[in-house]
Amino acid sequence: MRRELVLLGTRITIDHGLVDRLAEEIAHGAVAHRYAIVTDDTVGPLYLERATAALAGRVAVDGAGIVAATIPAGEHHKTREQWIAVSDRLLEAGCGRDTLVIALGGGVVGDLAGFVAATLVRGVPFVQIPTTLLAMVDASVGGKTGVDTPAGKNLIGAFHQPVRVLIDPETLRTLPPRELRAGFAEVVKHGVIADPDYFAQAAAAAPAVRRGLIEESDIGGLIAGSVSIKAGVVESDELEQGARRILNFGHTIAHAVEAVTGFRVLHGEAVAIGMMVEARIAERAGVAAAGLADEIAGVLAAAGLPVGLDRTISHGAILAATRSDKKARGGKVEYALPSRIGEMEPFDDRWSTPVEDRVVLDALAAG
Ligand SMILES: NC(=O)c1ccc[n+]([C@@H]2O[C@H](COP(=O)([O-])OP(=O)(O)OC[C@H]3O[C@@H](n4cnc5c(N)ncnc54)[C@H](O)[C@@H]3O)[C@@H](O)[C@H]2O)c1
Ligand SMILES: [Zn+2]
């Protein structure tokens, strides 16, 4: 069932079989002379040939063509080194202003290829074809691109909106179940921050997601719901001056958990834990009524996501790590806190509430 949304001028399409219809889908508004497909060495063997075949009929023979650049899979390759490697590959292949970059993969490929597109000859258009649930509901929407550095994740980057986002839920069939569950954490987050009905829809899908059953979870409907929630938030605040901060729910603690565990937990798993701790912070800070954290925990656990910190992790280390997060400023660390399912605490339109360390430690201890 085809679904379409428009965000900041970008058309986002959700439909089965889009990879094989790539040429038709980009025929309007995203035509180029050269097509540079960026992927990783896990997704490439699965989908690159299909994407290339879908484009091949459209490409002129007079020197134009399709260039593929493959990076090694995994977050630790979302680096400036890979940005250099991909940029050089494209420049050597003659890619100039007439190029369309196509990101085919998860959030790592999307962020890196987007940053290549943002910077190549001062910016060329790009298309996102996200192939993980996380990238479909989150990373491919909003226009943030970039790479990691030794000082932290996503510290070098640019806002660069894709000209088109093509979401083909069929690609999720090959995604490892653990990655599917991790992406689902962001789905739950969207329900908590914006829409109680959508939260209920996510709750209903959780058991199927736990078992990796794409068909039984109405995944297309869930993706459309998540994309429209994220799109609505981003549209109201493209450059993250205020309201967009609600998307950070769960993420201050999640980033700390990722840092303290040396990224052994997946991002979505860290977000699940982070939402639990931050919902407890909201309860203890008097922002939410008691019971909110348990309600969220029920859905996360049903999807097979973690709802608590590993006992070996030091709470002091988590607290210290929150201080080095981009969102920390001045003395107190700020948190995007829900007041109830579907509603966030505005805190003077800052959408981010400063919280005392004592409250954070208390919430960590309650897990
Ligand atoms: N730009 C944004 O707004 C934004 C938002 C959220 C996350 N992100 C970024 O996204 C990244 C995480 O994205 P991710 O979770 O998609 O990770 P990922 O891109 O590393 O993908 C996870 C793994 O799944 C594999 N894979 C991808 N699609 C597959 C498929 N269909 N079948 C089989 N295997 C597949 C990948 O090769 C990889 O090994 C992080 O770097 C994060 O910072 C960006
Ligand atoms: Zn996230």
mmCIF file of N, CA and C in Angstrom, residues 181-304:
data_model
loop_
_atom_site.group_PDB
_atom_site.id
_atom_site.type_symbol
_atom_site.label_atom_id
_atom_site.label_comp_id
_atom_site.label_asym_id
_atom_site.label_seq_id
_atom_site.Cartn_x
_atom_site.Cartn_y
_atom_site.Cartn_z
ATOM 1 N N ARG A 181 14.377 -4.795 16.194
ATOM 2 C CA ARG A 181 13.899 -4.397 17.528
ATOM 3 C C ARG A 181 14.492 -3.040 17.920
ATOM 4 N N ALA A 182 15.774 -2.856 17.626
ATOM 5 C CA ALA A 182 16.433 -1.600 18.002
ATOM 6 C C ALA A 182 15.745 -0.413 17.321
ATOM 7 N N GLY A 183 15.401 -0.568 16.043
ATOM 8 C CA GLY A 183 14.710 0.512 15.336
ATOM 9 C C GLY A 183 13.341 0.795 15.935
ATOM 10 N N PHE A 184 12.730 -0.259 16.469
ATOM 11 C CA PHE A 184 11.394 -0.120 17.054
ATOM 12 C C PHE A 184 11.407 0.801 18.279
ATOM 13 N N ALA A 185 12.557 0.906 18.951
ATOM 14 C CA ALA A 185 12.642 1.811 20.108
ATOM 15 C C ALA A 185 12.305 3.241 19.691
ATOM 16 N N GLU A 186 12.740 3.643 18.484
ATOM 17 C CA GLU A 186 12.446 5.011 18.018
ATOM 18 C C GLU A 186 10.949 5.157 17.681
ATOM 19 N N VAL A 187 10.347 4.059 17.239
ATOM 20 C CA VAL A 187 8.894 4.059 16.974
ATOM 21 C C VAL A 187 8.144 4.347 18.279
ATOM 22 N N VAL A 188 8.537 3.626 19.335
ATOM 23 C CA VAL A 188 7.907 3.830 20.644
ATOM 24 C C VAL A 188 8.131 5.276 21.092
ATOM 25 N N LYS A 189 9.343 5.782 20.879
ATOM 26 C CA LYS A 189 9.657 7.164 21.255
ATOM 27 C C LYS A 189 8.700 8.140 20.577
ATOM 28 N N HIS A 190 8.451 7.938 19.283
ATOM 29 C CA HIS A 190 7.558 8.847 18.558
ATOM 30 C C HIS A 190 6.158 8.852 19.176
ATOM 31 N N GLY A 191 5.696 7.678 19.610
ATOM 32 C CA GLY A 191 4.393 7.620 20.275
ATOM 33 C C GLY A 191 4.410 8.414 21.568
ATOM 34 N N VAL A 192 5.449 8.218 22.373
ATOM 35 C CA VAL A 192 5.521 8.899 23.674
ATOM 36 C C VAL A 192 5.572 10.413 23.492
ATOM 37 N N ILE A 193 6.345 10.891 22.532
ATOM 38 C CA ILE A 193 6.535 12.346 22.432
ATOM 39 C C ILE A 193 5.375 13.057 21.731
ATOM 40 N N ALA A 194 4.558 12.303 20.967
ATOM 41 C CA ALA A 194 3.600 13.046 20.126
ATOM 42 C C ALA A 194 2.170 12.512 20.036
ATOM 43 N N ASP A 195 1.923 11.232 20.283
ATOM 44 C CA ASP A 195 0.612 10.728 19.885
ATOM 45 C C ASP A 195 0.219 9.439 20.628
ATOM 46 N N PRO A 196 -0.749 9.547 21.547
ATOM 47 C CA PRO A 196 -1.158 8.356 22.310
ATOM 48 C C PRO A 196 -1.742 7.248 21.420
ATOM 49 N N ASP A 197 -2.430 7.617 20.331
ATOM 50 C CA ASP A 197 -2.994 6.586 19.446
ATOM 51 C C ASP A 197 -1.881 5.821 18.748
ATOM 52 N N TYR A 198 -0.871 6.561 18.332
ATOM 53 C CA TYR A 198 0.266 5.913 17.676
ATOM 54 C C TYR A 198 1.019 5.034 18.676
ATOM 55 N N PHE A 199 1.106 5.486 19.922
ATOM 56 C CA PHE A 199 1.736 4.675 20.972
ATOM 57 C C PHE A 199 0.980 3.345 21.118
ATOM 58 N N ALA A 200 -0.349 3.410 21.080
ATOM 59 C CA ALA A 200 -1.159 2.190 21.189
ATOM 60 C C ALA A 200 -0.935 1.271 19.985
ATOM 61 N N GLN A 201 -0.793 1.888 18.819
ATOM 62 C CA GLN A 201 -0.522 1.123 17.593
ATOM 63 C C GLN A 201 0.835 0.391 17.726
ATOM 64 N N ALA A 202 1.823 1.088 18.263
ATOM 65 C CA ALA A 202 3.134 0.483 18.477
ATOM 66 C C ALA A 202 3.035 -0.661 19.494
ATOM 67 N N ALA A 203 2.261 -0.424 20.554
ATOM 68 C CA ALA A 203 2.097 -1.458 21.584
ATOM 69 C C ALA A 203 1.510 -2.727 20.966
ATOM 70 N N ALA A 204 0.544 -2.553 20.065
ATOM 71 C CA ALA A 204 -0.108 -3.707 19.434
ATOM 72 C C ALA A 204 0.876 -4.478 18.545
ATOM 73 N N ALA A 205 1.831 -3.756 17.949
ATOM 74 C CA ALA A 205 2.781 -4.393 17.032
ATOM 75 C C ALA A 205 3.969 -5.029 17.765
ATOM 76 N N ALA A 206 4.164 -4.670 19.033
ATOM 77 C CA ALA A 206 5.385 -5.070 19.751
ATOM 78 C C ALA A 206 5.655 -6.582 19.740
ATOM 79 N N PRO A 207 4.650 -7.437 20.023
ATOM 80 C CA PRO A 207 4.949 -8.882 20.041
ATOM 81 C C PRO A 207 5.421 -9.410 18.675
ATOM 82 N N ALA A 208 4.842 -8.893 17.588
ATOM 83 C CA ALA A 208 5.276 -9.327 16.250
ATOM 84 C C ALA A 208 6.693 -8.850 15.970
ATOM 85 N N VAL A 209 7.013 -7.644 16.402
ATOM 86 C CA VAL A 209 8.369 -7.109 16.212
ATOM 87 C C VAL A 209 9.376 -7.966 16.978
ATOM 88 N N ARG A 210 8.994 -8.387 18.179
ATOM 89 C CA ARG A 210 9.878 -9.230 18.988
ATOM 90 C C ARG A 210 10.251 -10.505 18.220
ATOM 91 N N ARG A 211 9.278 -11.065 17.508
ATOM 92 C CA ARG A 211 9.526 -12.312 16.772
ATOM 93 C C ARG A 211 10.029 -12.050 15.358
ATOM 94 N N GLY A 212 10.216 -10.777 15.004
ATOM 95 C CA GLY A 212 10.771 -10.451 13.692
ATOM 96 C C GLY A 212 9.777 -10.633 12.557
ATOM 97 N N LEU A 213 8.488 -10.626 12.881
ATOM 98 C CA LEU A 213 7.466 -10.860 11.856
ATOM 99 C C LEU A 213 6.998 -9.550 11.239
ATOM 100 N N ILE A 214 7.580 -9.202 10.131
ATOM 101 C CA ILE A 214 7.282 -7.940 9.469
ATOM 102 C C ILE A 214 5.809 -7.877 9.042
ATOM 103 N N GLU A 215 5.309 -8.968 8.438
ATOM 104 C CA GLU A 215 3.954 -8.966 7.866
ATOM 105 C C GLU A 215 2.901 -8.704 8.934
ATOM 106 N N GLU A 216 3.097 -9.335 10.107
ATOM 107 C CA GLU A 216 2.058 -9.253 11.139
ATOM 108 C C GLU A 216 2.109 -7.967 11.938
ATOM 109 N N SER A 217 3.080 -7.122 11.673
ATOM 110 C CA SER A 217 3.206 -5.941 12.520
ATOM 111 C C SER A 217 2.717 -4.665 11.833
ATOM 112 N N ASP A 218 2.067 -4.782 10.674
ATOM 113 C CA ASP A 218 1.647 -3.601 9.905
ATOM 114 C C ASP A 218 2.796 -2.598 9.828
ATOM 115 N N ILE A 219 3.927 -3.082 9.374
ATOM 116 C CA ILE A 219 5.135 -2.268 9.439
ATOM 117 C C ILE A 219 5.018 -1.002 8.577
ATOM 118 N N GLY A 220 4.333 -1.117 7.421
ATOM 119 C CA GLY A 220 4.169 0.060 6.557
ATOM 120 C C GLY A 220 3.413 1.176 7.273
ATOM 121 N N GLY A 221 2.347 0.796 7.979
ATOM 122 C CA GLY A 221 1.559 1.775 8.729
ATOM 123 C C GLY A 221 2.366 2.398 9.857
ATOM 124 N N LEU A 222 3.137 1.564 10.533
ATOM 125 C CA LEU A 222 3.973 2.078 11.628
ATOM 126 C C LEU A 222 5.009 3.062 11.099
ATOM 127 N N ILE A 223 5.654 2.691 9.993
ATOM 128 C CA ILE A 223 6.684 3.573 9.425
ATOM 129 C C ILE A 223 6.053 4.906 9.016
ATOM 130 N N ALA A 224 4.894 4.842 8.367
ATOM 131 C CA ALA A 224 4.234 6.083 7.939
ATOM 132 C C ALA A 224 3.902 6.962 9.147
ATOM 133 N N GLY A 225 3.424 6.336 10.212
ATOM 134 C CA GLY A 225 3.084 7.094 11.425
ATOM 135 C C GLY A 225 4.313 7.765 12.016
ATOM 136 N N SER A 226 5.391 7.011 12.108
ATOM 137 C CA SER A 226 6.622 7.546 12.682
ATOM 138 C C SER A 226 7.188 8.680 11.834
ATOM 139 N N VAL A 227 7.205 8.445 10.515
ATOM 140 C CA VAL A 227 7.758 9.464 9.615
ATOM 141 C C VAL A 227 6.947 10.748 9.720
ATOM 142 N N SER A 228 5.612 10.621 9.805
ATOM 143 C CA SER A 228 4.847 11.862 9.840
ATOM 144 C C SER A 228 5.018 12.573 11.174
ATOM 145 N N ILE A 229 5.205 11.824 12.246
ATOM 146 C CA ILE A 229 5.480 12.481 13.533
ATOM 147 C C ILE A 229 6.839 13.188 13.479
ATOM 148 N N LYS A 230 7.860 12.466 13.022
ATOM 149 C CA LYS A 230 9.186 13.102 12.979
ATOM 150 C C LYS A 230 9.160 14.295 12.020
ATOM 151 N N ALA A 231 8.505 14.108 10.862
ATOM 152 C CA ALA A 231 8.455 15.188 9.879
ATOM 153 C C ALA A 231 7.775 16.428 10.467
ATOM 154 N N GLY A 232 6.684 16.211 11.190
ATOM 155 C CA GLY A 232 5.963 17.336 11.792
ATOM 156 C C GLY A 232 6.843 18.095 12.765
ATOM 157 N N VAL A 233 7.580 17.363 13.574
ATOM 158 C CA VAL A 233 8.449 18.007 14.566
ATOM 159 C C VAL A 233 9.578 18.768 13.860
ATOM 160 N N VAL A 234 10.206 18.123 12.887
ATOM 161 C CA VAL A 234 11.332 18.749 12.187
ATOM 162 C C VAL A 234 10.870 19.994 11.436
ATOM 163 N N GLU A 235 9.693 19.887 10.826
ATOM 164 C CA GLU A 235 9.178 21.004 10.044
ATOM 165 C C GLU A 235 8.954 22.230 10.924
ATOM 166 N N SER A 236 8.572 22.002 12.172
ATOM 167 C CA SER A 236 8.307 23.133 13.063
ATOM 168 C C SER A 236 9.618 23.766 13.549
ATOM 169 N N ASP A 237 10.733 23.089 13.349
ATOM 170 C CA ASP A 237 11.995 23.568 13.929
ATOM 171 C C ASP A 237 13.170 22.900 13.226
ATOM 172 N N GLU A 238 13.401 23.281 11.969
ATOM 173 C CA GLU A 238 14.377 22.555 11.155
ATOM 174 C C GLU A 238 15.775 22.547 11.758
ATOM 175 N N LEU A 239 16.200 23.678 12.340
ATOM 176 C CA LEU A 239 17.587 23.777 12.793
ATOM 177 C C LEU A 239 17.773 23.545 14.294
ATOM 178 N N GLU A 240 16.776 22.897 14.901
ATOM 179 C CA GLU A 240 16.879 22.502 16.304
ATOM 180 C C GLU A 240 17.091 23.675 17.255
ATOM 181 N N GLN A 241 16.206 24.675 17.134
ATOM 182 C CA GLN A 241 16.265 25.813 18.059
ATOM 183 C C GLN A 241 15.394 25.553 19.284
ATOM 184 N N GLY A 242 14.422 24.673 19.166
ATOM 185 C CA GLY A 242 13.507 24.481 20.299
ATOM 186 C C GLY A 242 12.746 23.169 20.221
ATOM 187 N N ALA A 243 11.587 23.209 19.546
ATOM 188 C CA ALA A 243 10.666 22.066 19.585
ATOM 189 C C ALA A 243 11.284 20.748 19.119
ATOM 190 N N ARG A 244 12.261 20.833 18.220
ATOM 191 C CA ARG A 244 12.869 19.590 17.728
ATOM 192 C C ARG A 244 13.544 18.806 18.858
ATOM 193 N N ARG A 245 13.833 19.520 19.950
ATOM 194 C CA ARG A 245 14.506 18.845 21.071
ATOM 195 C C ARG A 245 13.674 17.706 21.650
ATOM 196 N N ILE A 246 12.363 17.717 21.436
ATOM 197 C CA ILE A 246 11.555 16.620 22.003
ATOM 198 C C ILE A 246 11.987 15.269 21.416
ATOM 199 N N LEU A 247 12.585 15.301 20.229
ATOM 200 C CA LEU A 247 13.077 14.055 19.625
ATOM 201 C C LEU A 247 14.225 13.456 20.435
ATOM 202 N N ASN A 248 14.786 14.255 21.339
ATOM 203 C CA ASN A 248 15.897 13.772 22.164
ATOM 204 C C ASN A 248 15.436 12.958 23.364
ATOM 205 N N PHE A 249 14.119 12.792 23.511
ATOM 206 C CA PHE A 249 13.654 11.995 24.640
ATOM 207 C C PHE A 249 14.378 10.634 24.659
ATOM 208 N N GLY A 250 14.928 10.288 25.811
ATOM 209 C CA GLY A 250 15.658 9.018 25.967
ATOM 210 C C GLY A 250 17.106 9.091 25.542
ATOM 211 N N HIS A 251 17.457 10.159 24.811
ATOM 212 C CA HIS A 251 18.763 10.165 24.158
ATOM 213 C C HIS A 251 19.915 10.695 25.008
ATOM 214 N N THR A 252 19.618 11.522 26.018
ATOM 215 C CA THR A 252 20.723 12.011 26.860
ATOM 216 C C THR A 252 21.326 10.818 27.608
ATOM 217 N N ILE A 253 20.450 10.007 28.194
ATOM 218 C CA ILE A 253 20.934 8.797 28.873
ATOM 219 C C ILE A 253 21.448 7.784 27.848
ATOM 220 N N ALA A 254 20.765 7.662 26.700
ATOM 221 C CA ALA A 254 21.194 6.686 25.683
ATOM 222 C C ALA A 254 22.629 6.953 25.233
ATOM 223 N N HIS A 255 22.941 8.210 24.960
ATOM 224 C CA HIS A 255 24.301 8.529 24.517
ATOM 225 C C HIS A 255 25.313 8.191 25.609
ATOM 226 N N ALA A 256 24.930 8.416 26.865
ATOM 227 C CA ALA A 256 25.826 8.081 27.983
ATOM 228 C C ALA A 256 26.014 6.559 28.062
ATOM 229 N N VAL A 257 24.931 5.811 27.888
ATOM 230 C CA VAL A 257 25.021 4.343 27.937
ATOM 231 C C VAL A 257 25.919 3.841 26.797
ATOM 232 N N GLU A 258 25.747 4.423 25.618
ATOM 233 C CA GLU A 258 26.590 4.022 24.477
ATOM 234 C C GLU A 258 28.073 4.286 24.785
ATOM 235 N N ALA A 259 28.345 5.467 25.342
ATOM 236 C CA ALA A 259 29.738 5.840 25.621
ATOM 237 C C ALA A 259 30.330 4.935 26.698
ATOM 238 N N VAL A 260 29.572 4.728 27.780
ATOM 239 C CA VAL A 260 30.093 3.949 28.915
ATOM 240 C C VAL A 260 30.285 2.475 28.539
ATOM 241 N N THR A 261 29.433 1.952 27.666
ATOM 242 C CA THR A 261 29.558 0.533 27.283
ATOM 243 C C THR A 261 30.453 0.359 26.056
ATOM 244 N N GLY A 262 31.069 1.443 25.594
ATOM 245 C CA GLY A 262 31.928 1.336 24.413
ATOM 246 C C GLY A 262 31.139 0.882 23.190
ATOM 247 N N PHE A 263 29.883 1.316 23.071
ATOM 248 C CA PHE A 263 29.016 1.022 21.920
ATOM 249 C C PHE A 263 28.758 -0.480 21.734
ATOM 250 N N ARG A 264 28.768 -1.244 22.836
ATOM 251 C CA ARG A 264 28.407 -2.664 22.716
ATOM 252 C C ARG A 264 26.897 -2.830 22.596
ATOM 253 N N VAL A 265 26.138 -1.875 23.124
ATOM 254 C CA VAL A 265 24.686 -1.918 22.924
ATOM 255 C C VAL A 265 24.359 -1.170 21.632
ATOM 256 N N LEU A 266 23.325 -1.604 20.943
ATOM 257 C CA LEU A 266 22.907 -0.882 19.738
ATOM 258 C C LEU A 266 22.239 0.423 20.151
ATOM 259 N N HIS A 267 22.226 1.398 19.241
ATOM 260 C CA HIS A 267 21.642 2.702 19.564
ATOM 261 C C HIS A 267 20.194 2.565 20.075
ATOM 262 N N GLY A 268 19.393 1.790 19.365
ATOM 263 C CA GLY A 268 17.981 1.630 19.765
ATOM 264 C C GLY A 268 17.843 0.983 21.135
ATOM 265 N N GLU A 269 18.735 0.049 21.449
ATOM 266 C CA GLU A 269 18.701 -0.579 22.775
ATOM 267 C C GLU A 269 19.043 0.459 23.842
ATOM 268 N N ALA A 270 20.015 1.293 23.549
ATOM 269 C CA ALA A 270 20.382 2.360 24.490
ATOM 270 C C ALA A 270 19.224 3.354 24.649
ATOM 271 N N VAL A 271 18.495 3.605 23.552
ATOM 272 C CA VAL A 271 17.347 4.516 23.618
ATOM 273 C C VAL A 271 16.234 3.916 24.494
ATOM 274 N N ALA A 272 16.041 2.597 24.393
ATOM 275 C CA ALA A 272 15.028 1.936 25.231
ATOM 276 C C ALA A 272 15.379 2.156 26.707
ATOM 277 N N ILE A 273 16.625 1.894 27.054
ATOM 278 C CA ILE A 273 17.076 2.091 28.447
ATOM 279 C C ILE A 273 16.953 3.574 28.821
ATOM 280 N N GLY A 274 17.361 4.431 27.901
ATOM 281 C CA GLY A 274 17.321 5.875 28.161
ATOM 282 C C GLY A 274 15.905 6.384 28.385
ATOM 283 N N MET A 275 14.946 5.862 27.600
ATOM 284 C CA MET A 275 13.551 6.299 27.792
ATOM 285 C C MET A 275 13.050 5.889 29.173
ATOM 286 N N MET A 276 13.454 4.698 29.629
ATOM 287 C CA MET A 276 13.031 4.252 30.958
ATOM 288 C C MET A 276 13.568 5.173 32.038
ATOM 289 N N VAL A 277 14.878 5.455 31.967
ATOM 290 C CA VAL A 277 15.496 6.297 33.000
ATOM 291 C C VAL A 277 14.898 7.703 32.942
ATOM 292 N N GLU A 278 14.738 8.243 31.735
ATOM 293 C CA GLU A 278 14.248 9.626 31.617
ATOM 294 C C GLU A 278 12.760 9.742 31.984
ATOM 295 N N ALA A 279 11.987 8.674 31.742
ATOM 296 C CA ALA A 279 10.582 8.699 32.187
ATOM 297 C C ALA A 279 10.543 8.713 33.714
ATOM 298 N N ARG A 280 11.465 7.981 34.326
ATOM 299 C CA ARG A 280 11.540 8.005 35.805
ATOM 300 C C ARG A 280 12.004 9.371 36.301
ATOM 301 N N ILE A 281 12.902 9.994 35.550
ATOM 302 C CA ILE A 281 13.314 11.366 35.908
ATOM 303 C C ILE A 281 12.092 12.274 35.856
ATOM 304 N N ALA A 282 11.289 12.120 34.787
ATOM 305 C CA ALA A 282 10.084 12.954 34.639
ATOM 306 C C ALA A 282 9.137 12.758 35.820
ATOM 307 N N GLU A 283 8.992 11.518 36.255
ATOM 308 C CA GLU A 283 8.130 11.248 37.420
ATOM 309 C C GLU A 283 8.704 11.912 38.670
ATOM 310 N N ARG A 284 10.006 11.761 38.877
ATOM 311 C CA ARG A 284 10.634 12.286 40.099
ATOM 312 C C ARG A 284 10.764 13.805 40.092
ATOM 313 N N ALA A 285 10.846 14.393 38.888
ATOM 314 C CA ALA A 285 10.959 15.852 38.802
ATOM 315 C C ALA A 285 9.579 16.517 38.860
ATOM 316 N N GLY A 286 8.539 15.703 39.012
ATOM 317 C CA GLY A 286 7.185 16.246 39.111
ATOM 318 C C GLY A 286 6.610 16.672 37.768
ATOM 319 N N VAL A 287 7.237 16.238 36.668
ATOM 320 C CA VAL A 287 6.760 16.596 35.324
ATOM 321 C C VAL A 287 5.674 15.615 34.877
ATOM 322 N N ALA A 288 5.829 14.335 35.261
ATOM 323 C CA ALA A 288 4.856 13.300 34.874
ATOM 324 C C ALA A 288 4.302 12.624 36.122
ATOM 325 N N ALA A 289 3.108 12.061 35.976
ATOM 326 C CA ALA A 289 2.519 11.307 37.084
ATOM 327 C C ALA A 289 3.199 9.940 37.191
ATOM 328 N N ALA A 290 3.164 9.337 38.366
ATOM 329 C CA ALA A 290 3.726 7.994 38.547
ATOM 330 C C ALA A 290 3.009 7.032 37.611
ATOM 331 N N GLY A 291 3.761 6.063 37.084
ATOM 332 C CA GLY A 291 3.145 5.063 36.201
ATOM 333 C C GLY A 291 3.550 5.216 34.753
ATOM 334 N N LEU A 292 4.043 6.402 34.389
ATOM 335 C CA LEU A 292 4.437 6.636 32.987
ATOM 336 C C LEU A 292 5.558 5.684 32.558
ATOM 337 N N ALA A 293 6.576 5.564 33.402
ATOM 338 C CA ALA A 293 7.731 4.720 33.054
ATOM 339 C C ALA A 293 7.289 3.268 32.877
ATOM 340 N N ASP A 294 6.413 2.793 33.772
ATOM 341 C CA ASP A 294 5.958 1.402 33.669
ATOM 342 C C ASP A 294 5.171 1.169 32.385
ATOM 343 N N GLU A 295 4.387 2.170 31.981
ATOM 344 C CA GLU A 295 3.596 2.031 30.753
ATOM 345 C C GLU A 295 4.519 1.877 29.532
ATOM 346 N N ILE A 296 5.578 2.686 29.509
ATOM 347 C CA ILE A 296 6.536 2.602 28.397
ATOM 348 C C ILE A 296 7.293 1.272 28.470
ATOM 349 N N ALA A 297 7.656 0.871 29.691
ATOM 350 C CA ALA A 297 8.406 -0.388 29.882
ATOM 351 C C ALA A 297 7.629 -1.571 29.322
ATOM 352 N N GLY A 298 6.310 -1.558 29.504
ATOM 353 C CA GLY A 298 5.487 -2.673 29.035
ATOM 354 C C GLY A 298 5.641 -2.889 27.538
ATOM 355 N N VAL A 299 5.634 -1.808 26.777
ATOM 356 C CA VAL A 299 5.732 -1.908 25.309
ATOM 357 C C VAL A 299 7.141 -2.328 24.887
ATOM 358 N N LEU A 300 8.144 -1.725 25.529
ATOM 359 C CA LEU A 300 9.531 -2.049 25.172
ATOM 360 C C LEU A 300 9.825 -3.523 25.463
ATOM 361 N N ALA A 301 9.395 -3.990 26.615
ATOM 362 C CA ALA A 301 9.663 -5.387 26.999
ATOM 363 C C ALA A 301 8.931 -6.336 26.050
ATOM 364 N N ALA A 302 7.714 -5.974 25.650
ATOM 365 C CA ALA A 302 6.949 -6.833 24.728
ATOM 366 C C ALA A 302 7.656 -6.968 23.381
ATOM 367 N N ALA A 303 8.442 -5.946 23.031
ATOM 368 C CA ALA A 303 9.184 -5.990 21.765
ATOM 369 C C ALA A 303 10.557 -6.629 21.949
ATOM 370 N N GLY A 304 10.857 -7.066 23.185
ATOM 371 C CA GLY A 304 12.143 -7.719 23.436
ATOM 372 C C GLY A 304 13.286 -6.747 23.626
#
